[in-house]
């Protein structure tokens, strides 16, 4: 970098070379520095891309997991045979209701399927089941909606990245 910044005439005089040779030398040095910077940026971008793929795989495995594992507690609540259920009739399991009550940001603790259930639930029934006022239940549903929207956007972005990367050939 220092050799590039030195004026041609000073460097030519110091090395006892022509200014043309020094100009070629400085141009070559600048090209090497530029190439190194491009390689550094490429490695950094590749690292970010690989991290995004790992996150996509984690999100997709979490989304696929609820479909493969049957939820037995949902059957109990849905059939109404549970005598220990919440006072209001909801489609939400005791586990989801407990998370909603106990966690400071429950929308971050629930999986996407549970977020959808909370969103579909009647606000009044949710408020009654949690023993909250209607405004607090509405705020919770809004937060769950925003989190679900954010997750779906992340999945769409990752799919877009993946489809873009599949269209390009792998570097040699």
Short mmCIF file of N, CA and C in Angstrom, two decimals:
data_model
loop_
_atom_site.label_atom_id
_atom_site.label_comp_id
_atom_site.label_asym_id
_atom_site.label_seq_id
_atom_site.Cartn_x
_atom_site.Cartn_y
_atom_site.Cartn_z
N UNK A 1 0.83 -1.19 0.00
CA UNK A 1 0.00 0.00 0.00
C UNK A 1 0.87 1.25 0.00
N UNK A 2 1.96 1.20 0.76
CA UNK A 2 2.87 2.35 0.82
C UNK A 2 3.50 2.60 -0.54
N UNK A 3 3.91 1.52 -1.23
CA UNK A 3 4.53 1.66 -2.55
C UNK A 3 3.55 2.24 -3.57
N UNK A 4 2.29 1.98 -3.39
CA UNK A 4 1.28 2.51 -4.32
C UNK A 4 1.08 4.01 -4.09
N UNK A 5 1.14 4.42 -2.83
CA UNK A 5 0.88 5.81 -2.48
C UNK A 5 2.03 6.76 -2.80
N UNK A 6 3.22 6.23 -2.97
CA UNK A 6 4.38 7.08 -3.25
C UNK A 6 4.28 7.60 -4.69
N UNK A 7 4.57 8.88 -4.94
CA UNK A 7 4.54 9.41 -6.31
C UNK A 7 5.52 8.66 -7.21
N UNK A 8 5.15 8.50 -8.54
CA UNK A 8 5.97 7.74 -9.50
C UNK A 8 7.41 8.25 -9.54
N UNK A 9 7.53 9.55 -9.65
CA UNK A 9 8.87 10.13 -9.85
C UNK A 9 9.78 9.84 -8.66
N UNK A 10 9.26 9.96 -7.43
CA UNK A 10 10.08 9.70 -6.25
C UNK A 10 10.51 8.24 -6.18
N UNK A 11 9.58 7.35 -6.45
CA UNK A 11 9.89 5.92 -6.40
C UNK A 11 10.84 5.54 -7.53
N UNK A 12 10.64 6.10 -8.71
CA UNK A 12 11.53 5.82 -9.85
C UNK A 12 12.95 6.28 -9.54
N UNK A 13 13.06 7.43 -8.94
CA UNK A 13 14.38 7.96 -8.59
C UNK A 13 15.05 7.09 -7.53
N UNK A 14 14.28 6.67 -6.53
CA UNK A 14 14.81 5.86 -5.42
C UNK A 14 15.25 4.48 -5.90
N UNK A 15 14.50 3.88 -6.83
CA UNK A 15 14.83 2.54 -7.31
C UNK A 15 15.68 2.54 -8.58
N UNK A 16 15.96 3.71 -9.06
CA UNK A 16 16.76 3.88 -10.27
C UNK A 16 16.12 3.15 -11.45
N UNK A 17 14.82 3.34 -11.61
CA UNK A 17 14.06 2.73 -12.70
C UNK A 17 13.31 3.84 -13.44
N UNK A 18 12.79 3.50 -14.59
CA UNK A 18 12.03 4.50 -15.35
C UNK A 18 10.64 4.66 -14.72
N UNK A 19 10.05 5.81 -14.98
CA UNK A 19 8.73 6.08 -14.42
C UNK A 19 7.69 5.13 -15.01
N UNK A 20 7.89 4.70 -16.23
CA UNK A 20 6.96 3.76 -16.87
C UNK A 20 6.95 2.43 -16.14
N UNK A 21 8.16 1.92 -15.81
CA UNK A 21 8.25 0.65 -15.07
C UNK A 21 7.63 0.79 -13.68
N UNK A 22 7.84 1.92 -13.05
CA UNK A 22 7.29 2.15 -11.72
C UNK A 22 5.77 2.22 -11.79
N UNK A 23 5.24 2.85 -12.84
CA UNK A 23 3.79 2.93 -13.03
C UNK A 23 3.19 1.53 -13.19
N UNK A 24 3.86 0.69 -13.98
CA UNK A 24 3.41 -0.69 -14.17
C UNK A 24 3.47 -1.45 -12.84
N UNK A 25 4.56 -1.24 -12.09
CA UNK A 25 4.71 -1.89 -10.79
C UNK A 25 3.58 -1.47 -9.85
N UNK A 26 3.30 -0.17 -9.79
CA UNK A 26 2.25 0.32 -8.90
C UNK A 26 0.87 -0.19 -9.34
N UNK A 27 0.63 -0.23 -10.64
CA UNK A 27 -0.64 -0.76 -11.14
C UNK A 27 -0.81 -2.23 -10.77
N UNK A 28 0.26 -2.99 -10.89
CA UNK A 28 0.23 -4.41 -10.54
C UNK A 28 -0.04 -4.59 -9.04
N UNK A 29 0.64 -3.79 -8.23
CA UNK A 29 0.42 -3.86 -6.78
C UNK A 29 -1.03 -3.50 -6.43
N UNK A 30 -1.59 -2.50 -7.09
CA UNK A 30 -2.98 -2.11 -6.84
C UNK A 30 -3.94 -3.23 -7.23
N UNK A 31 -3.65 -3.90 -8.34
CA UNK A 31 -4.50 -5.01 -8.77
C UNK A 31 -4.46 -6.16 -7.76
N UNK A 32 -3.28 -6.42 -7.20
CA UNK A 32 -3.15 -7.47 -6.19
C UNK A 32 -3.97 -7.11 -4.94
N UNK A 33 -3.86 -5.85 -4.52
CA UNK A 33 -4.64 -5.41 -3.35
C UNK A 33 -6.14 -5.48 -3.63
N UNK A 34 -6.54 -5.07 -4.81
CA UNK A 34 -7.97 -5.14 -5.17
C UNK A 34 -8.47 -6.58 -5.17
N UNK A 35 -7.66 -7.48 -5.73
CA UNK A 35 -8.05 -8.89 -5.78
C UNK A 35 -8.18 -9.47 -4.37
N UNK A 36 -7.24 -9.13 -3.50
CA UNK A 36 -7.30 -9.61 -2.11
C UNK A 36 -8.56 -9.10 -1.41
N UNK A 37 -8.91 -7.85 -1.65
CA UNK A 37 -10.11 -7.28 -1.03
C UNK A 37 -11.36 -7.97 -1.57
N UNK A 38 -11.40 -8.24 -2.86
CA UNK A 38 -12.53 -8.95 -3.45
C UNK A 38 -12.65 -10.36 -2.86
N UNK A 39 -11.52 -11.02 -2.69
CA UNK A 39 -11.54 -12.37 -2.10
C UNK A 39 -12.04 -12.33 -0.66
N UNK A 40 -11.59 -11.33 0.08
CA UNK A 40 -12.05 -11.18 1.47
C UNK A 40 -13.55 -10.97 1.52
N UNK A 41 -14.05 -10.09 0.65
CA UNK A 41 -15.49 -9.82 0.62
C UNK A 41 -16.27 -11.05 0.17
N UNK A 42 -15.72 -11.80 -0.77
CA UNK A 42 -16.38 -13.02 -1.24
C UNK A 42 -16.47 -14.06 -0.12
N UNK A 43 -15.38 -14.21 0.64
CA UNK A 43 -15.40 -15.15 1.77
C UNK A 43 -16.43 -14.72 2.80
N UNK A 44 -16.48 -13.44 3.08
CA UNK A 44 -17.44 -12.92 4.05
C UNK A 44 -18.87 -13.16 3.57
N UNK A 45 -19.15 -12.89 2.31
CA UNK A 45 -20.48 -13.10 1.75
C UNK A 45 -20.85 -14.58 1.75
N UNK A 46 -19.89 -15.42 1.40
CA UNK A 46 -20.15 -16.86 1.43
C UNK A 46 -20.46 -17.33 2.84
N UNK A 47 -19.73 -16.81 3.82
CA UNK A 47 -20.01 -17.16 5.22
C UNK A 47 -21.41 -16.77 5.62
N UNK A 48 -21.85 -15.57 5.22
CA UNK A 48 -23.21 -15.13 5.53
C UNK A 48 -24.25 -16.01 4.84
N UNK A 49 -23.96 -16.38 3.60
CA UNK A 49 -24.88 -17.23 2.85
C UNK A 49 -25.00 -18.61 3.52
N UNK A 50 -23.87 -19.18 3.92
CA UNK A 50 -23.89 -20.49 4.58
C UNK A 50 -24.65 -20.42 5.91
N UNK A 51 -24.47 -19.32 6.63
CA UNK A 51 -25.20 -19.13 7.88
C UNK A 51 -26.71 -19.04 7.61
N UNK A 52 -27.08 -18.33 6.55
CA UNK A 52 -28.49 -18.22 6.18
C UNK A 52 -29.07 -19.59 5.82
N UNK A 53 -28.29 -20.42 5.12
CA UNK A 53 -28.76 -21.76 4.79
C UNK A 53 -28.97 -22.60 6.04
N UNK A 54 -28.06 -22.49 7.00
CA UNK A 54 -28.21 -23.23 8.25
C UNK A 54 -29.48 -22.78 8.98
N UNK A 55 -29.70 -21.46 9.01
CA UNK A 55 -30.90 -20.94 9.66
C UNK A 55 -32.16 -21.42 8.94
N UNK A 56 -32.11 -21.46 7.61
CA UNK A 56 -33.26 -21.93 6.84
C UNK A 56 -33.54 -23.39 7.17
N UNK A 57 -32.48 -24.20 7.24
CA UNK A 57 -32.67 -25.61 7.57
C UNK A 57 -33.29 -25.77 8.95
N UNK A 58 -32.83 -24.94 9.92
CA UNK A 58 -33.40 -25.01 11.26
C UNK A 58 -34.87 -24.61 11.24
N UNK A 59 -35.20 -23.55 10.52
CA UNK A 59 -36.59 -23.08 10.46
C UNK A 59 -37.46 -24.12 9.77
N UNK A 60 -36.96 -24.66 8.66
CA UNK A 60 -37.74 -25.66 7.94
C UNK A 60 -37.92 -26.93 8.76
N UNK A 61 -36.91 -27.33 9.53
CA UNK A 61 -37.06 -28.52 10.36
C UNK A 61 -38.06 -28.26 11.48
N UNK A 62 -38.10 -27.03 12.00
CA UNK A 62 -39.08 -26.70 13.04
C UNK A 62 -40.49 -26.67 12.46
N UNK A 63 -40.61 -26.17 11.23
CA UNK A 63 -41.92 -26.12 10.58
C UNK A 63 -42.39 -27.54 10.24
N UNK A 64 -41.50 -28.40 9.78
CA UNK A 64 -41.86 -29.75 9.41
C UNK A 64 -42.08 -30.65 10.62
N UNK A 65 -41.41 -30.36 11.72
CA UNK A 65 -41.48 -31.20 12.90
C UNK A 65 -42.89 -31.35 13.46
N UNK A 66 -43.67 -30.28 13.61
CA UNK A 66 -45.01 -30.46 14.16
C UNK A 66 -45.89 -31.35 13.30
N UNK A 67 -45.65 -31.42 12.01
CA UNK A 67 -46.46 -32.27 11.14
C UNK A 67 -46.15 -33.74 11.38
N UNK A 68 -44.91 -34.06 11.76
CA UNK A 68 -44.53 -35.46 11.91
C UNK A 68 -44.78 -35.96 13.33
N UNK A 69 -44.86 -35.08 14.31
CA UNK A 69 -45.08 -35.49 15.68
C UNK A 69 -46.52 -35.16 16.07
N UNK A 70 -47.36 -36.17 16.29
CA UNK A 70 -48.74 -35.87 16.66
C UNK A 70 -48.79 -35.21 18.03
N UNK A 71 -49.72 -34.30 18.19
CA UNK A 71 -49.83 -33.56 19.45
C UNK A 71 -51.00 -34.16 20.23
N UNK A 72 -50.68 -34.98 21.19
CA UNK A 72 -51.71 -35.67 21.95
C UNK A 72 -52.51 -34.73 22.82
N UNK A 73 -51.87 -33.70 23.36
CA UNK A 73 -52.59 -32.79 24.24
C UNK A 73 -53.68 -32.03 23.49
N UNK A 74 -53.52 -31.84 22.18
CA UNK A 74 -54.54 -31.15 21.39
C UNK A 74 -55.81 -32.00 21.34
N UNK A 75 -55.67 -33.31 21.26
CA UNK A 75 -56.84 -34.18 21.20
C UNK A 75 -57.67 -34.05 22.47
N UNK A 76 -57.03 -33.97 23.61
CA UNK A 76 -57.74 -33.89 24.88
C UNK A 76 -58.52 -32.58 24.95
N UNK A 77 -57.89 -31.48 24.60
CA UNK A 77 -58.56 -30.19 24.68
C UNK A 77 -59.67 -30.09 23.64
N UNK A 78 -59.41 -30.58 22.43
CA UNK A 78 -60.39 -30.47 21.35
C UNK A 78 -61.66 -31.26 21.64
N UNK A 79 -61.55 -32.42 22.27
CA UNK A 79 -62.72 -33.24 22.52
C UNK A 79 -63.48 -32.78 23.75
N UNK A 80 -62.85 -31.93 24.54
CA UNK A 80 -63.53 -31.41 25.72
C UNK A 80 -63.57 -32.41 26.86
N UNK A 81 -62.78 -33.45 26.82
CA UNK A 81 -62.80 -34.47 27.87
C UNK A 81 -61.90 -34.10 29.04
N UNK A 82 -61.15 -33.04 28.92
CA UNK A 82 -60.23 -32.66 29.98
C UNK A 82 -60.99 -31.90 31.06
N UNK A 83 -60.88 -32.38 32.30
CA UNK A 83 -61.56 -31.69 33.41
C UNK A 83 -60.65 -30.63 34.02
N UNK A 84 -59.37 -30.62 33.65
CA UNK A 84 -58.44 -29.64 34.21
C UNK A 84 -58.16 -28.52 33.23
N UNK A 85 -58.92 -28.42 32.16
CA UNK A 85 -58.69 -27.40 31.13
C UNK A 85 -59.02 -26.01 31.63
N UNK A 86 -58.76 -25.01 30.82
CA UNK A 86 -59.02 -23.63 31.20
C UNK A 86 -60.52 -23.37 31.29
N UNK A 87 -60.92 -22.35 32.01
CA UNK A 87 -62.34 -22.07 32.18
C UNK A 87 -63.04 -21.72 30.86
N UNK A 88 -62.37 -21.04 29.96
CA UNK A 88 -62.97 -20.71 28.68
C UNK A 88 -62.67 -21.82 27.69
N UNK A 89 -63.59 -22.01 26.74
CA UNK A 89 -63.38 -23.04 25.74
C UNK A 89 -62.48 -22.49 24.64
N UNK A 90 -61.27 -23.06 24.54
CA UNK A 90 -60.33 -22.64 23.50
C UNK A 90 -59.76 -23.88 22.84
N UNK A 91 -59.17 -23.66 21.67
CA UNK A 91 -58.51 -24.75 20.96
C UNK A 91 -57.05 -24.84 21.36
N UNK A 92 -56.65 -24.03 22.32
CA UNK A 92 -55.25 -23.99 22.74
C UNK A 92 -54.99 -24.99 23.85
N UNK A 93 -53.84 -25.63 23.80
CA UNK A 93 -53.49 -26.61 24.82
C UNK A 93 -53.09 -25.89 26.11
N UNK A 94 -53.08 -26.65 27.19
CA UNK A 94 -52.63 -26.10 28.47
C UNK A 94 -51.19 -25.62 28.38
N UNK A 95 -50.38 -26.33 27.60
CA UNK A 95 -48.97 -25.96 27.43
C UNK A 95 -48.85 -24.59 26.76
N UNK A 96 -49.65 -24.34 25.73
CA UNK A 96 -49.60 -23.04 25.05
C UNK A 96 -50.10 -21.95 25.98
N UNK A 97 -51.20 -22.20 26.68
CA UNK A 97 -51.74 -21.20 27.60
C UNK A 97 -50.73 -20.88 28.71
N UNK A 98 -50.03 -21.90 29.21
CA UNK A 98 -49.02 -21.67 30.25
C UNK A 98 -47.89 -20.81 29.70
N UNK A 99 -47.46 -21.08 28.48
CA UNK A 99 -46.40 -20.27 27.87
C UNK A 99 -46.86 -18.83 27.69
N UNK A 100 -48.11 -18.65 27.27
CA UNK A 100 -48.64 -17.30 27.07
C UNK A 100 -48.68 -16.52 28.38
N UNK A 101 -49.02 -17.22 29.46
CA UNK A 101 -49.12 -16.55 30.77
C UNK A 101 -47.75 -16.25 31.38
N UNK A 102 -46.83 -17.20 31.26
CA UNK A 102 -45.58 -17.13 32.03
C UNK A 102 -44.43 -16.43 31.33
N UNK A 103 -44.39 -16.45 30.02
CA UNK A 103 -43.24 -15.91 29.30
C UNK A 103 -43.42 -14.41 29.06
N UNK A 104 -42.32 -13.64 29.18
CA UNK A 104 -42.41 -12.20 28.93
C UNK A 104 -42.68 -11.88 27.45
N UNK A 105 -42.18 -12.70 26.54
CA UNK A 105 -42.44 -12.53 25.10
C UNK A 105 -42.82 -13.91 24.54
N UNK A 106 -44.04 -14.37 24.81
CA UNK A 106 -44.41 -15.73 24.43
C UNK A 106 -44.37 -15.99 22.93
N UNK A 107 -44.56 -14.94 22.13
CA UNK A 107 -44.54 -15.14 20.67
C UNK A 107 -43.20 -15.64 20.18
N UNK A 108 -42.13 -15.39 20.96
CA UNK A 108 -40.81 -15.85 20.58
C UNK A 108 -40.55 -17.30 21.02
N UNK A 109 -41.37 -17.78 21.95
CA UNK A 109 -41.18 -19.13 22.49
C UNK A 109 -42.03 -20.18 21.78
N UNK A 110 -43.07 -19.73 21.10
CA UNK A 110 -43.99 -20.68 20.46
C UNK A 110 -43.54 -21.01 19.05
N UNK A 111 -43.87 -22.22 18.60
CA UNK A 111 -43.57 -22.55 17.21
C UNK A 111 -44.63 -21.92 16.30
N UNK A 112 -44.40 -21.97 15.03
CA UNK A 112 -45.27 -21.29 14.06
C UNK A 112 -46.70 -21.83 14.10
N UNK A 113 -46.84 -23.12 14.30
CA UNK A 113 -48.18 -23.71 14.34
C UNK A 113 -48.96 -23.17 15.55
N UNK A 114 -48.28 -23.04 16.69
CA UNK A 114 -48.93 -22.50 17.88
C UNK A 114 -49.29 -21.03 17.69
N UNK A 115 -48.41 -20.29 17.01
CA UNK A 115 -48.72 -18.88 16.73
C UNK A 115 -49.99 -18.76 15.90
N UNK A 116 -50.14 -19.64 14.91
CA UNK A 116 -51.35 -19.64 14.09
C UNK A 116 -52.59 -19.93 14.93
N UNK A 117 -52.47 -20.88 15.85
CA UNK A 117 -53.60 -21.20 16.73
C UNK A 117 -54.00 -20.00 17.58
N UNK A 118 -53.02 -19.30 18.11
CA UNK A 118 -53.30 -18.12 18.94
C UNK A 118 -53.99 -17.06 18.09
N UNK A 119 -53.53 -16.87 16.87
CA UNK A 119 -54.14 -15.87 15.98
C UNK A 119 -55.58 -16.22 15.63
N UNK A 120 -55.87 -17.50 15.43
CA UNK A 120 -57.21 -17.92 15.04
C UNK A 120 -58.19 -17.89 16.21
N UNK A 121 -57.67 -17.91 17.42
CA UNK A 121 -58.52 -17.96 18.62
C UNK A 121 -59.32 -16.67 18.75
N UNK A 122 -60.54 -16.79 19.21
CA UNK A 122 -61.37 -15.62 19.49
C UNK A 122 -60.73 -14.81 20.62
N UNK A 123 -60.65 -13.52 20.42
CA UNK A 123 -59.96 -12.65 21.39
C UNK A 123 -60.60 -12.73 22.77
N UNK A 124 -61.92 -12.73 22.82
CA UNK A 124 -62.63 -12.77 24.11
C UNK A 124 -62.37 -14.10 24.82
N UNK A 125 -62.39 -15.20 24.06
CA UNK A 125 -62.13 -16.52 24.66
C UNK A 125 -60.69 -16.60 25.16
N UNK A 126 -59.76 -16.02 24.39
CA UNK A 126 -58.35 -16.02 24.80
C UNK A 126 -58.18 -15.20 26.07
N UNK A 127 -58.79 -14.04 26.12
CA UNK A 127 -58.70 -13.18 27.31
C UNK A 127 -59.27 -13.90 28.52
N UNK A 128 -60.39 -14.58 28.35
CA UNK A 128 -61.02 -15.31 29.45
C UNK A 128 -60.15 -16.47 29.91
N UNK A 129 -59.59 -17.21 28.96
CA UNK A 129 -58.76 -18.36 29.31
C UNK A 129 -57.50 -17.93 30.06
N UNK A 130 -56.96 -16.77 29.69
CA UNK A 130 -55.74 -16.28 30.33
C UNK A 130 -56.03 -15.42 31.56
N UNK A 131 -57.34 -15.10 31.74
CA UNK A 131 -57.78 -14.20 32.82
C UNK A 131 -57.13 -12.82 32.65
N UNK A 132 -57.14 -12.35 31.41
CA UNK A 132 -56.62 -11.03 31.05
C UNK A 132 -57.76 -10.19 30.53
N UNK A 133 -57.49 -8.88 30.39
CA UNK A 133 -58.49 -8.04 29.74
C UNK A 133 -58.36 -8.20 28.22
N UNK A 134 -59.38 -7.74 27.51
CA UNK A 134 -59.42 -7.95 26.06
C UNK A 134 -58.29 -7.23 25.34
N UNK A 135 -57.90 -6.03 25.81
CA UNK A 135 -56.83 -5.27 25.16
C UNK A 135 -55.50 -6.01 25.24
N UNK A 136 -55.23 -6.61 26.39
CA UNK A 136 -53.98 -7.34 26.55
C UNK A 136 -53.96 -8.58 25.64
N UNK A 137 -55.10 -9.23 25.50
CA UNK A 137 -55.20 -10.40 24.62
C UNK A 137 -55.03 -9.97 23.16
N UNK A 138 -55.62 -8.82 22.78
CA UNK A 138 -55.45 -8.31 21.42
C UNK A 138 -53.99 -7.98 21.14
N UNK A 139 -53.31 -7.37 22.11
CA UNK A 139 -51.89 -7.03 21.94
C UNK A 139 -51.07 -8.31 21.76
N UNK A 140 -51.41 -9.33 22.52
CA UNK A 140 -50.72 -10.62 22.38
C UNK A 140 -50.94 -11.20 20.99
N UNK A 141 -52.17 -11.16 20.51
CA UNK A 141 -52.45 -11.69 19.17
C UNK A 141 -51.72 -10.89 18.10
N UNK A 142 -51.63 -9.58 18.28
CA UNK A 142 -50.88 -8.76 17.32
C UNK A 142 -49.41 -9.14 17.31
N UNK A 143 -48.83 -9.31 18.49
CA UNK A 143 -47.42 -9.69 18.59
C UNK A 143 -47.19 -11.05 17.94
N UNK A 144 -48.12 -11.98 18.16
CA UNK A 144 -48.00 -13.31 17.54
C UNK A 144 -48.11 -13.19 16.01
N UNK A 145 -49.00 -12.35 15.54
CA UNK A 145 -49.15 -12.14 14.10
C UNK A 145 -47.89 -11.56 13.49
N UNK A 146 -47.30 -10.59 14.16
CA UNK A 146 -46.07 -9.98 13.66
C UNK A 146 -44.93 -10.99 13.64
N UNK A 147 -44.81 -11.80 14.66
CA UNK A 147 -43.75 -12.80 14.72
C UNK A 147 -43.94 -13.85 13.62
N UNK A 148 -45.17 -14.29 13.43
CA UNK A 148 -45.44 -15.28 12.38
C UNK A 148 -45.13 -14.69 11.01
N UNK A 149 -45.52 -13.45 10.80
CA UNK A 149 -45.24 -12.78 9.53
C UNK A 149 -43.73 -12.67 9.30
N UNK A 150 -43.00 -12.32 10.35
CA UNK A 150 -41.54 -12.22 10.24
C UNK A 150 -40.92 -13.56 9.88
N UNK A 151 -41.39 -14.63 10.52
CA UNK A 151 -40.86 -15.96 10.23
C UNK A 151 -41.15 -16.38 8.79
N UNK A 152 -42.36 -16.11 8.34
CA UNK A 152 -42.71 -16.47 6.96
C UNK A 152 -41.88 -15.68 5.96
N UNK A 153 -41.63 -14.42 6.27
CA UNK A 153 -40.80 -13.59 5.39
C UNK A 153 -39.37 -14.14 5.34
N UNK A 154 -38.85 -14.58 6.49
CA UNK A 154 -37.51 -15.16 6.53
C UNK A 154 -37.44 -16.42 5.67
N UNK A 155 -38.46 -17.26 5.78
CA UNK A 155 -38.48 -18.49 5.00
C UNK A 155 -38.55 -18.17 3.51
N UNK A 156 -39.38 -17.19 3.14
CA UNK A 156 -39.48 -16.81 1.72
C UNK A 156 -38.16 -16.25 1.22
N UNK A 157 -37.49 -15.44 2.04
CA UNK A 157 -36.20 -14.87 1.66
C UNK A 157 -35.17 -15.97 1.47
N UNK A 158 -35.16 -16.92 2.37
CA UNK A 158 -34.21 -18.03 2.27
C UNK A 158 -34.50 -18.90 1.05
N UNK A 159 -35.78 -19.12 0.76
CA UNK A 159 -36.13 -19.87 -0.45
C UNK A 159 -35.66 -19.12 -1.69
N UNK A 160 -35.82 -17.83 -1.68
CA UNK A 160 -35.39 -17.01 -2.80
C UNK A 160 -33.87 -17.10 -2.97
N UNK A 161 -33.15 -17.00 -1.86
CA UNK A 161 -31.69 -17.15 -1.92
C UNK A 161 -31.29 -18.51 -2.45
N UNK A 162 -31.98 -19.53 -1.97
CA UNK A 162 -31.64 -20.89 -2.39
C UNK A 162 -31.91 -21.07 -3.88
N UNK A 163 -33.05 -20.57 -4.36
CA UNK A 163 -33.36 -20.74 -5.78
C UNK A 163 -32.41 -19.92 -6.65
N UNK A 164 -31.98 -18.77 -6.15
CA UNK A 164 -31.01 -17.97 -6.89
C UNK A 164 -29.68 -18.68 -6.96
N UNK A 165 -29.27 -19.27 -5.84
CA UNK A 165 -27.98 -19.94 -5.81
C UNK A 165 -27.99 -21.23 -6.63
N UNK A 166 -29.13 -21.89 -6.75
CA UNK A 166 -29.20 -23.12 -7.54
C UNK A 166 -29.04 -22.83 -9.03
N UNK A 167 -29.42 -21.61 -9.44
CA UNK A 167 -29.31 -21.24 -10.84
C UNK A 167 -27.89 -20.97 -11.29
N UNK A 168 -27.01 -20.76 -10.35
CA UNK A 168 -25.62 -20.49 -10.68
C UNK A 168 -24.78 -21.74 -10.48
N UNK A 169 -23.78 -21.89 -11.30
CA UNK A 169 -22.88 -23.04 -11.16
C UNK A 169 -21.95 -22.82 -9.98
N UNK A 170 -21.59 -23.89 -9.34
CA UNK A 170 -20.64 -23.82 -8.23
C UNK A 170 -19.27 -23.43 -8.77
N UNK A 171 -18.52 -22.61 -8.01
CA UNK A 171 -17.19 -22.24 -8.46
C UNK A 171 -16.27 -23.45 -8.50
N UNK A 172 -15.28 -23.45 -9.37
CA UNK A 172 -14.38 -24.61 -9.48
C UNK A 172 -13.57 -24.82 -8.21
#
